[in-house]
Short mmCIF file of C-alpha atoms in Angstrom, two decimals:
data_model
loop_
_atom_site.label_atom_id
_atom_site.label_comp_id
_atom_site.label_asym_id
_atom_site.label_seq_id
_atom_site.Cartn_x
_atom_site.Cartn_y
_atom_site.Cartn_z
CA MET A 1 209.39 51.28 46.20
CA ASN A 2 205.67 50.61 46.74
CA ASP A 3 203.91 49.62 43.50
CA GLU A 4 201.05 51.90 44.51
CA THR A 5 203.30 54.95 44.21
CA PRO A 6 202.15 57.11 41.27
CA ARG A 7 204.17 56.28 38.11
CA ARG A 8 205.65 59.76 37.80
CA TYR A 9 207.27 59.40 41.24
CA ARG A 10 208.77 55.93 40.71
CA GLY A 11 211.92 57.13 38.95
CA SER A 12 213.37 56.09 35.61
CA LEU A 13 213.97 52.50 34.54
CA ILE A 14 217.69 53.08 35.10
CA GLU A 15 217.01 54.24 38.67
CA ARG A 16 214.74 51.26 39.32
CA ALA A 17 217.33 48.87 37.86
CA ALA A 18 220.00 50.36 40.11
CA GLU A 19 217.70 50.00 43.12
CA GLN A 20 216.81 46.39 42.22
CA PHE A 21 220.44 45.26 41.87
CA HIS A 22 221.89 47.66 44.46
CA PHE A 23 224.16 49.31 41.93
CA ALA A 24 224.68 53.06 41.92
CA PRO A 25 224.77 54.58 38.41
CA GLN A 26 228.27 55.85 37.61
CA PRO A 27 228.27 57.87 34.37
CA VAL A 28 231.40 57.59 32.23
CA GLN A 29 233.70 60.58 32.49
CA PRO A 30 234.70 61.39 28.88
CA ALA A 31 238.22 62.52 29.80
CA GLN A 32 239.04 59.69 32.25
CA PRO A 33 236.99 56.49 31.89
CA THR A 34 236.54 54.69 35.20
CA ALA A 35 237.83 51.12 35.46
CA VAL A 36 235.71 48.44 37.11
CA ASP A 37 237.03 47.46 40.52
CA PRO A 38 236.74 43.64 40.69
CA GLU A 39 236.60 43.85 44.50
CA ILE A 40 233.63 46.22 44.57
CA VAL A 41 232.02 45.08 41.30
CA GLN A 42 230.01 48.22 40.56
CA PRO A 43 229.82 48.48 36.75
CA ASP A 44 228.37 51.50 35.03
CA ILE A 45 224.72 51.20 34.05
CA ALA A 46 223.95 51.90 30.40
CA PRO A 47 220.54 53.10 29.14
CA VAL A 48 217.72 50.62 29.41
CA MET A 49 216.07 48.29 26.91
CA GLU A 50 212.29 48.25 27.23
CA PRO A 51 210.46 45.74 25.03
CA ILE A 52 209.50 42.35 26.40
CA ALA A 53 208.79 39.63 23.88
CA GLU A 54 209.26 35.94 23.27
CA TRP A 55 212.02 36.51 20.76
CA THR A 56 214.43 37.76 23.44
CA ALA A 57 214.62 34.24 24.83
CA GLU A 58 217.22 32.11 23.15
CA PRO A 59 216.39 28.45 22.50
CA VAL A 60 217.44 26.12 25.28
CA GLU A 61 219.89 23.56 23.96
CA ALA A 62 222.85 21.57 25.27
CA TRP A 63 226.01 23.66 25.38
CA ALA A 64 228.55 20.87 25.02
CA ASP A 65 229.20 19.25 21.69
CA GLU A 66 227.27 16.03 21.27
CA PRO A 67 229.25 12.77 21.61
CA GLY A 68 230.77 11.83 18.30
CA PHE A 69 230.17 15.30 16.88
CA VAL A 70 231.93 15.73 13.54
CA PRO A 71 232.58 19.34 12.46
CA GLU A 72 230.92 20.32 9.21
CA SER A 73 233.20 20.59 6.21
CA VAL A 74 234.82 23.94 5.52
CA LEU A 75 232.32 26.13 3.70
CA GLN A 76 233.03 28.36 0.75
CA PRO A 77 233.18 32.10 1.48
CA ILE A 78 230.00 34.03 0.71
CA GLU A 79 230.61 36.10 -2.40
CA GLY A 80 229.09 39.48 -3.20
CA ILE A 81 226.67 41.38 -0.99
CA ALA A 82 224.37 39.25 1.17
CA ALA A 83 220.77 40.42 1.63
CA ILE A 84 219.46 40.59 5.20
CA ASP A 85 215.89 39.31 5.47
CA ARG A 86 213.82 42.35 6.50
CA GLU A 87 210.69 40.30 7.01
CA LEU A 88 212.56 38.01 9.39
CA LEU A 89 213.73 41.07 11.30
CA ARG A 90 210.16 42.34 11.48
CA GLU A 91 208.80 39.02 12.73
CA SER A 92 211.52 38.90 15.40
CA GLY A 93 210.83 42.42 16.60
CA MET A 94 214.25 43.68 15.50
CA LEU A 95 215.09 47.16 14.28
CA LEU A 96 214.40 47.67 10.58
CA PRO A 97 217.17 49.41 8.62
CA GLY A 98 215.80 52.67 7.28
CA GLY A 99 212.51 52.11 9.14
CA PRO A 100 210.58 54.63 11.23
CA VAL A 101 211.85 55.80 14.61
CA THR A 102 210.35 53.55 17.27
CA PRO A 103 210.70 53.34 21.06
CA LEU A 104 213.08 50.41 20.57
CA ALA A 105 215.19 52.46 18.13
CA GLU A 106 215.39 55.29 20.65
CA GLU A 107 216.49 52.95 23.41
CA PHE A 108 219.31 51.58 21.27
CA ARG A 109 220.34 55.11 20.33
CA MET A 110 220.92 55.73 24.03
CA VAL A 111 222.76 52.44 24.51
CA LYS A 112 225.13 52.97 21.58
CA ARG A 113 225.84 56.58 22.52
CA GLN A 114 227.26 55.54 25.89
CA LEU A 115 229.49 52.94 24.24
CA LEU A 116 230.71 55.39 21.61
CA LEU A 117 231.44 58.03 24.25
CA THR A 118 233.56 55.54 26.16
CA ALA A 119 235.46 54.58 23.00
CA ARG A 120 236.20 58.22 22.24
CA ALA A 121 237.25 58.95 25.82
CA VAL A 122 239.69 56.03 25.79
CA ALA A 123 241.06 57.13 22.41
CA ALA A 124 241.67 60.63 23.74
CA GLY A 125 243.69 59.50 26.74
CA SER A 126 245.40 56.26 25.71
CA ASP A 127 247.77 54.81 23.17
CA ALA A 128 246.68 53.56 19.75
CA LYS A 129 246.41 49.93 20.88
CA ALA A 130 244.05 50.77 23.75
CA ALA A 131 242.04 53.00 21.43
CA ASP A 132 241.63 50.14 18.96
CA ARG A 133 240.43 47.79 21.69
CA ALA A 134 237.91 50.36 22.89
CA ARG A 135 236.25 49.94 19.49
CA MET A 136 235.74 46.22 20.24
CA ILE A 137 232.56 45.57 22.26
CA LEU A 138 231.56 42.27 23.86
CA VAL A 139 227.81 41.68 24.25
CA CYS A 140 227.21 39.06 26.91
CA SER A 141 224.74 37.88 29.56
CA ALA A 142 225.04 35.88 32.75
CA LYS A 143 222.96 32.90 31.58
CA PRO A 144 221.07 31.75 28.47
CA ASN A 145 217.65 33.17 27.59
CA GLU A 146 218.45 36.73 28.67
CA GLY A 147 218.38 38.31 25.21
CA LYS A 148 222.05 39.02 24.48
CA THR A 149 221.88 38.02 20.78
CA PHE A 150 218.75 40.13 20.34
CA CYS A 151 220.63 43.07 21.85
CA ALA A 152 223.84 42.43 19.88
CA ILE A 153 222.03 42.42 16.52
CA ASN A 154 219.97 45.51 17.33
CA LEU A 155 223.05 47.33 18.60
CA ALA A 156 224.84 46.55 15.32
CA LEU A 157 221.85 47.71 13.25
CA SER A 158 221.62 50.92 15.27
CA MET A 159 225.34 51.66 15.05
CA ALA A 160 225.29 51.03 11.29
CA ALA A 161 223.09 54.12 10.98
CA GLU A 162 225.99 56.30 12.19
CA LYS A 163 227.57 58.40 9.46
CA ASP A 164 231.27 57.99 10.17
CA MET A 165 231.82 54.36 11.04
CA GLU A 166 231.55 50.79 9.79
CA ILE A 167 230.15 47.97 11.94
CA LEU A 168 231.39 44.39 12.06
CA LEU A 169 229.09 42.00 13.93
CA VAL A 170 230.98 38.86 14.99
CA ASP A 171 229.14 35.68 15.97
CA ALA A 172 231.43 34.47 18.75
CA ASP A 173 228.85 32.21 20.39
CA PHE A 174 230.57 29.14 18.99
CA ALA A 175 228.41 26.51 20.73
CA LYS A 176 225.15 28.13 19.59
CA PRO A 177 225.86 30.41 16.63
CA ASP A 178 222.59 32.17 15.84
CA VAL A 179 223.40 35.53 14.24
CA LEU A 180 223.32 34.35 10.62
CA ALA A 181 220.01 32.53 11.10
CA ARG A 182 218.37 35.56 12.71
CA LEU A 183 219.49 37.76 9.83
CA GLY A 184 218.51 35.25 7.17
CA LEU A 185 222.09 34.87 5.90
CA PRO A 186 223.67 31.66 4.55
CA LYS A 187 226.40 29.81 6.43
CA GLY A 188 230.03 30.40 5.60
CA PRO A 189 233.55 30.07 7.05
CA GLY A 190 234.24 32.37 9.96
CA LEU A 191 236.27 33.26 13.01
CA LEU A 192 237.00 29.70 14.18
CA ASP A 193 238.34 28.81 10.73
CA ALA A 194 240.75 31.75 10.92
CA LEU A 195 241.80 30.88 14.48
CA SER A 196 242.49 27.25 13.54
CA GLY A 197 244.48 28.23 10.46
CA ALA A 198 242.00 26.72 7.99
CA VAL A 199 241.60 30.23 6.57
CA ASP A 200 244.69 32.41 6.16
CA ASP A 201 243.03 35.83 6.36
CA VAL A 202 240.01 36.45 8.58
CA GLU A 203 238.98 39.36 6.35
CA ASP A 204 238.14 36.79 3.65
CA CYS A 205 235.40 35.43 5.91
CA ILE A 206 233.66 38.76 6.49
CA VAL A 207 230.26 38.98 4.79
CA GLU A 208 229.23 42.37 3.45
CA THR A 209 225.48 42.92 3.77
CA ASP A 210 222.99 45.11 1.93
CA VAL A 211 222.60 47.23 5.06
CA PRO A 212 225.04 50.10 4.47
CA GLN A 213 228.10 49.99 6.74
CA LEU A 214 227.19 46.63 8.28
CA SER A 215 229.21 43.43 7.83
CA VAL A 216 229.04 40.08 9.60
CA LEU A 217 231.74 37.59 10.57
CA PRO A 218 230.28 34.07 11.04
CA ALA A 219 231.32 31.80 13.90
CA GLY A 220 232.82 29.29 11.49
CA THR A 221 233.34 25.53 11.72
CA ARG A 222 232.65 24.17 15.20
CA THR A 223 235.43 22.65 17.25
CA ASN A 224 235.95 21.19 20.72
CA SER A 225 238.83 23.60 21.44
CA ASP A 226 237.21 27.00 20.95
CA THR A 227 238.40 28.38 24.31
CA GLU A 228 241.97 27.22 23.69
CA LEU A 229 241.94 28.78 20.21
CA LEU A 230 240.74 32.09 21.66
CA ALA A 231 243.54 32.04 24.25
CA SER A 232 246.26 31.57 21.62
CA ASP A 233 248.71 34.17 20.36
CA ARG A 234 247.18 33.78 16.90
CA ALA A 235 243.80 34.80 18.31
CA ARG A 236 245.28 37.94 19.87
CA ALA A 237 246.81 38.94 16.54
CA ILE A 238 243.62 38.20 14.57
CA LEU A 239 241.22 39.94 16.95
CA ASP A 240 243.45 42.99 17.38
CA GLY A 241 243.75 43.09 13.61
CA LEU A 242 239.97 43.33 13.15
CA ALA A 243 239.96 46.79 14.73
CA ALA A 244 243.40 47.90 13.55
CA ALA A 245 242.57 47.13 9.91
CA ASN A 246 240.02 49.95 9.75
CA PRO A 247 240.03 52.98 12.11
CA ARG A 248 236.33 53.51 11.31
CA ARG A 249 235.35 49.99 12.33
CA ILE A 250 233.39 49.10 15.47
CA VAL A 251 233.57 45.37 16.22
CA ILE A 252 230.64 43.86 18.16
CA PHE A 253 231.04 40.32 19.51
CA ASP A 254 227.99 38.23 20.37
CA SER A 255 229.49 35.91 22.98
CA PRO A 256 228.12 32.93 24.90
CA PRO A 257 226.70 33.60 28.38
CA ALA A 258 229.44 34.12 30.95
CA LEU A 259 228.14 31.50 33.42
CA ALA A 260 227.36 28.90 30.76
CA ALA A 261 230.49 28.73 28.60
CA SER A 262 234.16 29.59 29.13
CA PRO A 263 234.85 31.57 25.88
CA ALA A 264 233.13 34.68 27.29
CA SER A 265 235.79 35.27 29.94
CA VAL A 266 238.55 34.76 27.38
CA LEU A 267 236.93 37.11 24.89
CA ALA A 268 236.72 39.74 27.64
CA LEU A 269 240.53 39.83 27.65
CA HIS A 270 240.57 40.87 23.99
CA VAL A 271 238.00 43.69 23.98
CA GLY A 272 237.92 47.19 25.43
CA GLN A 273 234.25 47.26 26.45
CA ALA A 274 231.62 44.78 27.59
CA MET A 275 227.85 45.24 27.53
CA LEU A 276 226.26 42.85 29.99
CA VAL A 277 222.58 42.17 29.27
CA VAL A 278 220.48 41.83 32.43
CA ARG A 279 217.01 40.33 32.02
CA ALA A 280 214.67 42.16 34.39
CA ASP A 281 212.50 39.14 35.19
CA ALA A 282 215.24 36.51 35.36
CA THR A 283 218.78 37.66 36.24
CA SER A 284 219.56 37.40 39.95
CA GLU A 285 221.94 39.76 41.71
CA GLY A 286 224.22 36.84 42.53
CA ASP A 287 224.43 35.75 38.88
CA LEU A 288 225.08 39.33 37.84
CA ARG A 289 227.96 39.81 40.27
CA GLU A 290 229.51 36.46 39.30
CA ALA A 291 229.28 37.33 35.61
CA VAL A 292 230.95 40.70 36.19
CA GLN A 293 233.80 38.97 38.02
CA LEU A 294 234.30 36.56 35.12
CA LEU A 295 234.44 39.48 32.68
CA ASP A 296 236.80 41.59 34.79
CA GLY A 297 239.53 41.18 32.20
CA CYS A 298 237.65 43.93 30.36
CA GLU A 299 238.18 47.37 31.87
CA HIS A 300 234.85 48.97 30.93
CA ILE A 301 231.68 47.00 31.77
CA GLN A 302 228.19 48.44 31.45
CA LEU A 303 224.76 46.98 32.13
CA VAL A 304 221.69 46.98 29.90
CA LEU A 305 218.34 46.09 31.46
CA ASN A 306 216.32 43.97 29.04
CA SER A 307 212.71 42.69 29.00
CA VAL A 308 211.14 45.53 30.92
CA SER A 309 207.41 45.73 30.20
CA PHE A 310 206.72 48.38 27.57
CA GLN A 311 203.61 50.53 27.81
CA PRO A 312 202.90 52.64 24.69
CA GLY A 313 201.35 55.37 26.83
CA GLY A 314 204.34 55.58 29.15
CA ARG A 315 206.72 58.48 29.38
CA ARG A 316 209.72 56.76 27.75
CA PHE A 317 209.41 57.35 24.00
CA GLY A 318 205.85 56.03 24.03
CA SER A 319 204.13 58.60 21.86
CA TYR A 320 206.55 61.41 21.08
CA TYR A 321 207.25 60.45 17.46
CA GLY A 322 203.81 59.05 16.66
CA GLU A 323 203.04 58.31 13.04
CA MET A 324 205.33 59.83 10.42
CA ASP A 325 204.02 60.95 7.06
CA ALA A 326 205.16 58.92 4.10
#
């Protein structure tokens, strides 16, 4: 569409994203969720993320373990309730728990609602095992620097505001675990320790935070066999158990990029939904289609368009709420 076309005739960001990547929006039918056809590769398109900022870009580092890398010693579990650093969230442009309603908060309300609707639709028409997996959501991207950790954390913070559920945010980006650092939380044993057998019960590694209804599961002690551990029978039992242990729990996995590290495609086999973050100014259509194919072990894949320029005077949540009285 010509950039000179008046803004009100350009269509929504979802429509423009669909036009850019040649995907037709396919809303989820609550009664019968639509599976992704790996031959056609036309995933549903979830509501759009708007803000563009430096913090959406993840640091560029080597993905393979350095030669001679020695895993850090097993850490002691974090005891008590861990405090999330609100100032760190503010500096990073994240959602603030209990903070005012912002355009970013509204965007994530739309994103989470689509995921929750899919989970409920699957629960209504499937067996208990499928319903449990529908409450496990993989947040991924095609390549690094596309904002998937930013989106995973904000999605968890937004979902934690729901009244009838508990959120478990899992740092499953084993090569570059970043969730704890972004939240200002100390290191502790995590998922890899449970998968390797160093920790008997994965629930012992879960860190309860001072944000109501939000807990975090660290990545754990690094290893050179993370993909093999994820593909094991023990992993299937542990990951299925995360959702089965609590019917109110939504499990959100921050995974490595699909085209940069193999664990993403293996994790997709364990979850019921995948949210693929597409960076508006970086992700190519070819990368997007290849990433979707790698994640096709997950039945329900949706796209989120990230890093779209935000204009406060625009028509998407720009000025509706305004300033709220104290």
